[in-house]
mmCIF file of C-alpha atoms in Angstrom:
data_model
loop_
_atom_site.group_PDB
_atom_site.id
_atom_site.type_symbol
_atom_site.label_atom_id
_atom_site.label_comp_id
_atom_site.label_asym_id
_atom_site.label_seq_id
_atom_site.Cartn_x
_atom_site.Cartn_y
_atom_site.Cartn_z
ATOM 1 C CA UNK A 1422 87.760 -208.013 -79.517
ATOM 2 C CA UNK A 1423 86.978 -204.356 -79.015
ATOM 3 C CA UNK A 1424 86.618 -203.440 -75.342
ATOM 4 C CA UNK A 1425 85.375 -199.958 -74.529
ATOM 5 C CA UNK A 1426 83.810 -198.051 -71.684
ATOM 6 C CA UNK A 1427 81.738 -194.948 -72.342
ATOM 7 C CA UNK A 1428 81.630 -192.031 -69.917
ATOM 8 C CA UNK A 1429 79.476 -188.915 -69.909
ATOM 9 C CA UNK A 1430 81.957 -186.029 -69.675
ATOM 10 C CA UNK A 1431 82.625 -182.318 -69.938
ATOM 11 C CA UNK A 1432 84.346 -182.038 -73.326
ATOM 12 C CA UNK A 1433 86.840 -179.232 -72.595
ATOM 13 C CA UNK A 1434 87.773 -180.483 -69.135
ATOM 14 C CA UNK A 1435 88.484 -184.026 -70.379
ATOM 15 C CA UNK A 1436 90.444 -182.758 -73.375
ATOM 16 C CA UNK A 1437 92.717 -180.767 -71.005
ATOM 17 C CA UNK A 1438 93.200 -183.854 -68.823
ATOM 18 C CA UNK A 1439 93.934 -186.115 -71.817
ATOM 19 C CA UNK A 1440 96.667 -183.720 -72.935
ATOM 20 C CA UNK A 1441 98.209 -183.592 -69.484
ATOM 21 C CA UNK A 1442 98.181 -187.433 -69.386
ATOM 22 C CA UNK A 1443 100.356 -187.310 -72.499
ATOM 23 C CA UNK A 1444 97.739 -188.566 -74.982
ATOM 24 C CA UNK A 1445 98.296 -187.340 -78.537
ATOM 25 C CA UNK A 1446 95.595 -186.073 -80.895
ATOM 26 C CA UNK A 1447 95.521 -188.606 -83.751
ATOM 27 C CA UNK A 1448 92.484 -187.474 -85.708
ATOM 28 C CA UNK A 1449 89.584 -185.037 -85.886
ATOM 29 C CA UNK A 1450 86.433 -186.569 -87.338
ATOM 30 C CA UNK A 1451 83.051 -185.192 -88.355
ATOM 31 C CA UNK A 1452 81.077 -188.421 -88.286
ATOM 32 C CA UNK A 1453 77.656 -189.364 -89.576
ATOM 33 C CA UNK A 1454 76.635 -192.826 -88.457
ATOM 34 C CA UNK A 1455 73.644 -194.422 -90.132
ATOM 35 C CA UNK A 1456 72.370 -197.466 -88.231
ATOM 36 C CA UNK A 1457 70.107 -200.133 -89.680
ATOM 37 C CA UNK A 1458 67.590 -202.202 -87.724
ATOM 38 C CA UNK A 1459 68.962 -205.522 -86.515
ATOM 39 C CA UNK A 1460 68.266 -207.785 -83.521
ATOM 40 C CA UNK A 1461 69.159 -205.949 -80.315
ATOM 41 C CA UNK A 1462 72.573 -207.542 -79.714
ATOM 42 C CA UNK A 1463 73.839 -206.666 -83.188
ATOM 43 C CA UNK A 1464 74.668 -203.367 -84.867
ATOM 44 C CA UNK A 1465 74.976 -202.575 -88.575
ATOM 45 C CA UNK A 1466 76.277 -199.141 -89.440
ATOM 46 C CA UNK A 1467 77.594 -197.063 -92.304
ATOM 47 C CA UNK A 1468 79.874 -194.289 -91.049
ATOM 48 C CA UNK A 1469 80.760 -191.303 -93.169
ATOM 49 C CA UNK A 1470 83.696 -189.198 -91.937
ATOM 50 C CA UNK A 1471 82.872 -186.007 -93.810
ATOM 51 C CA UNK A 1472 86.105 -184.107 -93.254
ATOM 52 C CA UNK A 1473 88.256 -187.056 -94.358
ATOM 53 C CA UNK A 1474 86.052 -188.141 -97.290
ATOM 54 C CA UNK A 1475 85.965 -191.722 -96.041
ATOM 55 C CA UNK A 1476 83.158 -194.206 -95.361
ATOM 56 C CA UNK A 1477 83.038 -197.505 -93.501
ATOM 57 C CA UNK A 1478 80.634 -200.424 -93.258
ATOM 58 C CA UNK A 1479 80.663 -201.942 -89.779
ATOM 59 C CA UNK A 1480 79.037 -204.934 -88.142
ATOM 60 C CA UNK A 1481 79.202 -205.298 -84.358
ATOM 61 C CA UNK A 1482 78.110 -208.179 -82.208
ATOM 62 C CA UNK A 1483 77.542 -207.039 -78.627
ATOM 63 C CA UNK A 1484 79.076 -209.721 -76.394
ATOM 64 C CA UNK A 1485 77.688 -208.308 -73.142
ATOM 65 C CA UNK A 1486 74.249 -206.844 -73.980
ATOM 66 C CA UNK A 1487 73.110 -204.260 -71.441
ATOM 67 C CA UNK A 1488 76.628 -203.352 -70.331
ATOM 68 C CA UNK A 1489 77.734 -202.798 -73.951
ATOM 69 C CA UNK A 1490 81.462 -202.837 -73.303
ATOM 70 C CA UNK A 1491 82.573 -205.889 -75.297
ATOM 71 C CA UNK A 1492 82.207 -205.992 -79.062
ATOM 72 C CA UNK A 1493 83.122 -208.352 -81.835
ATOM 73 C CA UNK A 1494 83.636 -205.839 -84.649
ATOM 74 C CA UNK A 1495 84.152 -206.290 -88.397
ATOM 75 C CA UNK A 1496 84.758 -203.194 -90.496
ATOM 76 C CA UNK A 1497 85.615 -202.422 -94.115
ATOM 77 C CA UNK A 1498 86.193 -199.140 -95.861
ATOM 78 C CA UNK A 1499 83.726 -198.578 -98.712
ATOM 79 C CA UNK A 1500 84.083 -196.234 -101.669
ATOM 80 C CA UNK A 1501 80.617 -194.683 -101.341
ATOM 81 C CA UNK A 1502 78.332 -194.038 -98.361
ATOM 82 C CA UNK A 1503 75.244 -193.535 -100.543
ATOM 83 C CA UNK A 1504 75.758 -196.609 -102.704
ATOM 84 C CA UNK A 1505 76.393 -198.802 -99.652
ATOM 85 C CA UNK A 1506 73.199 -197.395 -98.115
ATOM 86 C CA UNK A 1507 71.315 -198.253 -101.318
ATOM 87 C CA UNK A 1508 72.710 -201.821 -101.387
ATOM 88 C CA UNK A 1509 71.638 -202.412 -97.768
ATOM 89 C CA UNK A 1510 68.178 -201.008 -98.463
ATOM 90 C CA UNK A 1511 67.828 -203.266 -101.518
ATOM 91 C CA UNK A 1512 68.817 -206.210 -99.332
ATOM 92 C CA UNK A 1513 65.893 -205.396 -97.058
ATOM 93 C CA UNK A 1514 67.588 -203.586 -94.189
ATOM 94 C CA UNK A 1515 65.616 -200.727 -92.677
ATOM 95 C CA UNK A 1516 67.266 -197.478 -91.646
ATOM 96 C CA UNK A 1517 67.024 -196.918 -87.923
ATOM 97 C CA UNK A 1518 68.813 -193.773 -86.688
ATOM 98 C CA UNK A 1519 71.384 -191.239 -87.899
ATOM 99 C CA UNK A 1520 73.901 -190.004 -85.341
ATOM 100 C CA UNK A 1521 76.169 -187.003 -85.914
ATOM 101 C CA UNK A 1522 79.342 -186.563 -83.884
ATOM 102 C CA UNK A 1523 82.246 -184.168 -83.702
ATOM 103 C CA UNK A 1524 84.992 -186.495 -82.490
ATOM 104 C CA UNK A 1525 88.578 -186.034 -81.369
ATOM 105 C CA UNK A 1526 90.602 -189.228 -81.339
ATOM 106 C CA UNK A 1527 93.468 -189.256 -78.843
ATOM 107 C CA UNK A 1528 95.982 -192.075 -78.468
ATOM 108 C CA UNK A 1529 98.220 -193.133 -75.612
ATOM 109 C CA UNK A 1530 100.218 -196.297 -76.340
ATOM 110 C CA UNK A 1531 97.638 -198.966 -77.256
ATOM 111 C CA UNK A 1532 94.674 -197.085 -75.786
ATOM 112 C CA UNK A 1533 92.313 -194.998 -77.906
ATOM 113 C CA UNK A 1534 90.292 -192.140 -76.413
ATOM 114 C CA UNK A 1535 87.313 -191.053 -78.492
ATOM 115 C CA UNK A 1536 86.068 -187.710 -77.199
ATOM 116 C CA UNK A 1537 82.798 -186.905 -78.895
ATOM 117 C CA UNK A 1538 80.230 -184.189 -78.984
ATOM 118 C CA UNK A 1539 77.117 -185.995 -80.169
ATOM 119 C CA UNK A 1540 74.306 -183.967 -81.697
ATOM 120 C CA UNK A 1541 71.291 -183.786 -79.345
ATOM 121 C CA UNK A 1542 72.719 -186.050 -76.647
ATOM 122 C CA UNK A 1543 75.882 -184.458 -75.245
ATOM 123 C CA UNK A 1544 79.564 -185.207 -74.750
ATOM 124 C CA UNK A 1545 81.114 -188.605 -74.180
ATOM 125 C CA UNK A 1546 84.494 -190.232 -73.821
ATOM 126 C CA UNK A 1547 84.939 -193.794 -75.079
ATOM 127 C CA UNK A 1548 88.110 -195.410 -73.775
ATOM 128 C CA UNK A 1549 88.945 -198.309 -76.064
ATOM 129 C CA UNK A 1550 91.392 -201.187 -76.097
ATOM 130 C CA UNK A 1551 91.657 -204.011 -78.639
ATOM 131 C CA UNK A 1552 92.315 -207.191 -76.657
ATOM 132 C CA UNK A 1553 91.432 -210.855 -76.332
ATOM 133 C CA UNK A 1554 91.264 -210.436 -72.568
ATOM 134 C CA UNK A 1555 88.299 -208.258 -71.541
ATOM 135 C CA UNK A 1556 89.404 -208.349 -67.878
ATOM 136 C CA UNK A 1557 92.895 -207.037 -68.542
ATOM 137 C CA UNK A 1558 91.567 -204.492 -71.007
ATOM 138 C CA UNK A 1559 89.075 -203.180 -68.444
ATOM 139 C CA UNK A 1560 91.754 -202.890 -65.767
ATOM 140 C CA UNK A 1561 93.802 -200.791 -68.158
ATOM 141 C CA UNK A 1562 90.768 -198.687 -69.094
ATOM 142 C CA UNK A 1563 89.807 -198.078 -65.446
ATOM 143 C CA UNK A 1564 93.345 -197.133 -64.407
ATOM 144 C CA UNK A 1565 93.261 -194.406 -67.043
ATOM 145 C CA UNK A 1566 89.668 -193.390 -66.254
ATOM 146 C CA UNK A 1567 90.648 -192.774 -62.633
ATOM 147 C CA UNK A 1568 93.530 -190.554 -63.740
ATOM 148 C CA UNK A 1569 90.960 -188.544 -65.699
ATOM 149 C CA UNK A 1570 88.789 -188.221 -62.567
ATOM 150 C CA UNK A 1571 86.053 -190.499 -63.932
ATOM 151 C CA UNK A 1572 84.149 -192.937 -61.723
ATOM 152 C CA UNK A 1573 81.466 -195.626 -62.041
ATOM 153 C CA UNK A 1574 78.754 -192.960 -61.767
ATOM 154 C CA UNK A 1575 80.025 -191.312 -64.970
ATOM 155 C CA UNK A 1576 79.615 -194.525 -66.971
ATOM 156 C CA UNK A 1577 76.984 -194.420 -69.713
ATOM 157 C CA UNK A 1578 76.059 -198.047 -70.473
ATOM 158 C CA UNK A 1579 73.543 -197.192 -73.179
ATOM 159 C CA UNK A 1580 74.486 -197.351 -76.848
ATOM 160 C CA UNK A 1581 74.455 -194.147 -78.898
ATOM 161 C CA UNK A 1582 71.512 -195.631 -80.810
ATOM 162 C CA UNK A 1583 69.591 -196.018 -77.545
ATOM 163 C CA UNK A 1584 70.517 -192.536 -76.290
ATOM 164 C CA UNK A 1585 69.385 -190.858 -79.507
ATOM 165 C CA UNK A 1586 66.038 -192.653 -79.437
ATOM 166 C CA UNK A 1587 65.478 -191.699 -75.808
ATOM 167 C CA UNK A 1588 66.272 -188.041 -76.643
ATOM 168 C CA UNK A 1589 63.369 -187.764 -79.105
ATOM 169 C CA UNK B 368 71.013 -199.341 -116.277
ATOM 170 C CA UNK B 369 73.540 -201.974 -117.315
ATOM 171 C CA UNK B 370 72.587 -203.670 -120.597
ATOM 172 C CA UNK B 371 74.653 -206.650 -121.647
ATOM 173 C CA UNK B 372 74.424 -209.646 -123.938
ATOM 174 C CA UNK B 373 76.499 -212.738 -123.265
ATOM 175 C CA UNK B 374 77.828 -214.931 -126.089
ATOM 176 C CA UNK B 375 79.589 -218.270 -125.987
ATOM 177 C CA UNK B 376 82.808 -217.737 -127.975
ATOM 178 C CA UNK B 377 86.202 -218.984 -129.005
ATOM 179 C CA UNK B 378 88.528 -216.845 -126.886
ATOM 180 C CA UNK B 379 91.452 -216.373 -129.309
ATOM 181 C CA UNK B 380 89.285 -215.870 -132.374
ATOM 182 C CA UNK B 381 87.158 -213.192 -130.706
ATOM 183 C CA UNK B 382 90.193 -211.431 -129.276
ATOM 184 C CA UNK B 383 91.667 -211.170 -132.800
ATOM 185 C CA UNK B 384 88.372 -209.774 -134.105
ATOM 186 C CA UNK B 385 88.062 -207.272 -131.254
ATOM 187 C CA UNK B 386 91.518 -205.922 -132.053
ATOM 188 C CA UNK B 387 90.730 -205.616 -135.750
ATOM 189 C CA UNK B 388 87.504 -203.727 -134.830
ATOM 190 C CA UNK B 389 89.762 -201.196 -133.101
ATOM 191 C CA UNK B 390 88.794 -202.089 -129.504
ATOM 192 C CA UNK B 391 91.542 -201.316 -126.973
ATOM 193 C CA UNK B 392 92.598 -203.568 -124.103
ATOM 194 C CA UNK B 393 91.706 -201.618 -120.948
ATOM 195 C CA UNK B 394 92.371 -204.191 -118.229
ATOM 196 C CA UNK B 395 93.382 -207.748 -117.467
ATOM 197 C CA UNK B 396 91.575 -209.200 -114.454
ATOM 198 C CA UNK B 397 91.898 -212.419 -112.474
ATOM 199 C CA UNK B 398 88.472 -212.446 -110.864
ATOM 200 C CA UNK B 399 86.986 -214.453 -108.035
ATOM 201 C CA UNK B 400 83.282 -213.840 -107.682
ATOM 202 C CA UNK B 401 81.577 -215.078 -104.542
ATOM 203 C CA UNK B 402 77.785 -215.093 -104.859
ATOM 204 C CA UNK B 403 75.357 -215.250 -101.936
ATOM 205 C CA UNK B 404 71.889 -216.783 -102.026
ATOM 206 C CA UNK B 405 69.154 -214.281 -102.814
ATOM 207 C CA UNK B 406 65.749 -214.502 -104.509
ATOM 208 C CA UNK B 407 66.211 -215.509 -108.148
ATOM 209 C CA UNK B 408 65.892 -212.059 -109.729
ATOM 210 C CA UNK B 409 68.572 -210.556 -107.481
ATOM 211 C CA UNK B 410 72.324 -211.096 -107.226
ATOM 212 C CA UNK B 411 74.661 -210.285 -104.358
ATOM 213 C CA UNK B 412 78.360 -210.706 -105.054
ATOM 214 C CA UNK B 413 81.778 -209.924 -103.688
ATOM 215 C CA UNK B 414 84.374 -209.761 -106.454
ATOM 216 C CA UNK B 415 88.081 -209.997 -105.768
ATOM 217 C CA UNK B 416 90.360 -208.939 -108.627
ATOM 218 C CA UNK B 417 93.486 -210.736 -107.480
ATOM 219 C CA UNK B 418 96.022 -209.192 -109.837
ATOM 220 C CA UNK B 419 94.850 -205.644 -109.048
ATOM 221 C CA UNK B 420 94.393 -206.137 -105.277
ATOM 222 C CA UNK B 421 90.881 -204.737 -105.400
ATOM 223 C CA UNK B 422 87.511 -205.981 -104.141
ATOM 224 C CA UNK B 423 83.957 -204.900 -104.859
ATOM 225 C CA UNK B 424 80.541 -205.478 -103.289
ATOM 226 C CA UNK B 425 77.818 -205.589 -105.915
ATOM 227 C CA UNK B 426 74.048 -205.858 -105.859
ATOM 228 C CA UNK B 427 72.183 -206.528 -109.115
ATOM 229 C CA UNK B 428 68.474 -206.535 -109.771
ATOM 230 C CA UNK B 429 67.671 -208.488 -112.920
ATOM 231 C CA UNK B 430 65.074 -206.445 -114.811
ATOM 232 C CA UNK B 431 64.333 -209.144 -117.403
ATOM 233 C CA UNK B 432 64.642 -212.499 -115.581
ATOM 234 C CA UNK B 433 65.256 -215.393 -117.967
ATOM 235 C CA UNK B 434 66.815 -213.225 -120.678
ATOM 236 C CA UNK B 435 69.245 -211.669 -118.157
ATOM 237 C CA UNK B 436 70.307 -208.740 -120.302
ATOM 238 C CA UNK B 437 69.057 -205.769 -118.242
ATOM 239 C CA UNK B 438 70.441 -205.066 -114.809
ATOM 240 C CA UNK B 439 70.032 -202.404 -112.194
ATOM 241 C CA UNK B 440 73.491 -202.523 -110.618
ATOM 242 C CA UNK B 441 74.912 -200.896 -107.487
ATOM 243 C CA UNK B 442 78.591 -201.410 -106.724
ATOM 244 C CA UNK B 443 81.088 -200.147 -104.155
ATOM 245 C CA UNK B 444 84.762 -200.871 -103.747
ATOM 246 C CA UNK B 445 85.538 -202.459 -100.369
ATOM 247 C CA UNK B 446 88.869 -202.568 -98.572
ATOM 248 C CA UNK B 447 88.731 -206.298 -97.779
ATOM 249 C CA UNK B 448 87.134 -209.272 -99.539
ATOM 250 C CA UNK B 449 87.347 -211.504 -96.461
ATOM 251 C CA UNK B 450 85.928 -208.978 -94.013
ATOM 252 C CA UNK B 451 83.054 -208.141 -96.354
ATOM 253 C CA UNK B 452 82.381 -211.876 -96.685
ATOM 254 C CA UNK B 453 82.339 -212.165 -92.886
ATOM 255 C CA UNK B 454 79.953 -209.216 -92.498
ATOM 256 C CA UNK B 455 77.514 -210.731 -95.015
ATOM 257 C CA UNK B 456 77.691 -214.111 -93.285
ATOM 258 C CA UNK B 457 77.016 -212.499 -89.911
ATOM 259 C CA UNK B 458 74.013 -210.749 -91.474
ATOM 260 C CA UNK B 459 72.633 -214.164 -92.387
ATOM 261 C CA UNK B 460 73.519 -214.421 -96.074
ATOM 262 C CA UNK B 461 74.505 -217.861 -97.263
ATOM 263 C CA UNK B 462 77.347 -218.416 -99.720
ATOM 264 C CA UNK B 463 76.125 -219.871 -102.984
ATOM 265 C CA UNK B 464 78.859 -220.285 -105.625
ATOM 266 C CA UNK B 465 82.405 -219.119 -106.336
ATOM 267 C CA UNK B 466 83.265 -218.318 -109.956
ATOM 268 C CA UNK B 467 86.812 -217.810 -111.190
ATOM 269 C CA UNK B 468 87.495 -215.953 -114.415
ATOM 270 C CA UNK B 469 90.449 -214.803 -116.432
ATOM 271 C CA UNK B 470 89.030 -211.683 -118.070
ATOM 272 C CA UNK B 471 90.247 -209.249 -120.695
ATOM 273 C CA UNK B 472 88.342 -205.990 -120.763
ATOM 274 C CA UNK B 473 88.309 -204.256 -124.132
ATOM 275 C CA UNK B 474 86.758 -200.854 -124.811
ATOM 276 C CA UNK B 475 85.482 -199.226 -127.980
ATOM 277 C CA UNK B 476 83.926 -195.786 -127.386
ATOM 278 C CA UNK B 477 81.160 -196.334 -124.792
ATOM 279 C CA UNK B 478 80.990 -200.102 -125.270
ATOM 280 C CA UNK B 479 82.744 -202.569 -122.964
ATOM 281 C CA UNK B 480 83.720 -206.044 -124.141
ATOM 282 C CA UNK B 481 84.408 -208.524 -121.355
ATOM 283 C CA UNK B 482 86.142 -211.564 -122.796
ATOM 284 C CA UNK B 483 86.329 -214.238 -120.124
ATOM 285 C CA UNK B 484 87.670 -217.681 -119.662
ATOM 286 C CA UNK B 485 85.539 -219.032 -116.832
ATOM 287 C CA UNK B 486 86.829 -221.983 -114.829
ATOM 288 C CA UNK B 487 84.852 -225.172 -115.630
ATOM 289 C CA UNK B 488 82.361 -223.549 -117.998
ATOM 290 C CA UNK B 489 84.240 -222.101 -120.973
ATOM 291 C CA UNK B 490 84.761 -218.818 -122.777
ATOM 292 C CA UNK B 491 82.293 -215.969 -123.065
ATOM 293 C CA UNK B 492 82.047 -212.460 -124.394
ATOM 294 C CA UNK B 493 79.806 -209.985 -122.576
ATOM 295 C CA UNK B 494 79.095 -206.881 -124.647
ATOM 296 C CA UNK B 495 77.986 -204.161 -122.277
ATOM 297 C CA UNK B 496 76.538 -200.676 -122.559
ATOM 298 C CA UNK B 497 75.391 -198.382 -119.735
ATOM 299 C CA UNK B 498 72.166 -196.743 -120.904
ATOM 300 C CA UNK B 499 68.677 -195.692 -119.865
ATOM 301 C CA UNK B 500 67.344 -197.029 -123.145
ATOM 302 C CA UNK B 501 67.593 -200.838 -123.343
ATOM 303 C CA UNK B 502 66.370 -200.830 -126.959
ATOM 304 C CA UNK B 503 69.024 -198.424 -128.219
ATOM 305 C CA UNK B 504 71.687 -200.180 -126.178
ATOM 306 C CA UNK B 505 70.753 -203.553 -127.672
ATOM 307 C CA UNK B 506 70.823 -202.175 -131.221
ATOM 308 C CA UNK B 507 74.333 -200.927 -130.561
ATOM 309 C CA UNK B 508 75.357 -204.248 -129.001
ATOM 310 C CA UNK B 509 73.956 -206.288 -131.901
ATOM 311 C CA UNK B 510 75.573 -204.118 -134.574
ATOM 312 C CA UNK B 511 78.929 -204.880 -132.940
ATOM 313 C CA UNK B 512 78.107 -208.556 -132.347
ATOM 314 C CA UNK B 513 77.430 -208.979 -136.064
ATOM 315 C CA UNK B 514 80.785 -207.439 -136.920
ATOM 316 C CA UNK B 515 82.336 -210.062 -134.642
ATOM 317 C CA UNK B 516 80.456 -212.811 -136.496
ATOM 318 C CA UNK B 517 78.148 -213.581 -133.569
ATOM 319 C CA UNK B 518 74.506 -214.501 -134.019
ATOM 320 C CA UNK B 519 71.432 -215.262 -131.916
ATOM 321 C CA UNK B 520 72.507 -218.924 -131.669
ATOM 322 C CA UNK B 521 75.716 -217.875 -129.882
ATOM 323 C CA UNK B 522 73.764 -216.079 -127.136
ATOM 324 C CA UNK B 523 74.056 -217.609 -123.665
ATOM 325 C CA UNK B 524 71.068 -216.339 -121.663
ATOM 326 C CA UNK B 525 72.000 -218.162 -118.477
ATOM 327 C CA UNK B 526 73.776 -216.346 -115.663
ATOM 328 C CA UNK B 527 77.284 -217.455 -114.703
ATOM 329 C CA UNK B 528 75.797 -218.634 -111.400
ATOM 330 C CA UNK B 529 73.367 -220.875 -113.301
ATOM 331 C CA UNK B 530 76.052 -222.188 -115.669
ATOM 332 C CA UNK B 531 78.384 -223.127 -112.841
ATOM 333 C CA UNK B 532 75.636 -225.002 -111.001
ATOM 334 C CA UNK B 533 74.680 -226.898 -114.157
ATOM 335 C CA UNK B 534 78.339 -227.861 -114.717
ATOM 336 C CA UNK B 535 78.564 -229.748 -111.411
#
């Protein structure tokens, strides 16, 4: 399972702190995420990473709706963003929102830090661990969050899809 | 648009004739096609080509239901057959039939000959042309079919999905 906690952050400040923690920059991504309408505890997305020329089809089941920290995720790489979009439209799925992010991916051991500047909604840090034990994963995430000076009040429980709709 | 006519054939005889026509063997494929239930004029399929380690997600709209010679096809390569299968199942699609084929793909100019031995249902030749003009494409297909000694009585209008169901 994918366990992640999202924090609202100052991009430059958090990047400095990540580096001083010893996290290594693994990837720079210019993402375009196209979400399709599904029941509220499910997500269906095509992600294009423009600078890498790659696209992914992703299904997520939200295991803890409202908190949005625990996800059952299935993802495949696809050879074409536009053709995948066309297939989903033909199958009856309706496009919901498009979200554009400039994202830096940092890694420290088995923890992934996704530091994103999201068009129209601000900067966020997702701290992510893949684990079958949400409790242990969250302990690990919170130990690192504290080292970055982040607290419960910095948590953003809303999904990016919710934030972008509320920004309109 | 994809225009194709399917004939019931003798595999070895047609392969000899294809070679003497000058068609070149382009690919050998061990295919597993998993079809999902959709309305009858649409097809949704994941194809695994075992010997090449490749998988494809394909949507087809049948433009001439019953004849099944004209298709609007959209296809993407996917990085995992099993994960794509899981995503479609999560999205509510129901698995319909699995079709296994040993296929030789021959090419002659812009015409593709798919000579297949299909598990449980026999041998077939699909002659395929990509064209915006179904009439011209079919003229081209029939000129070649005649050279291979194939006539209207050899045509198999049923889809592989229909043939496999009728074989049970």
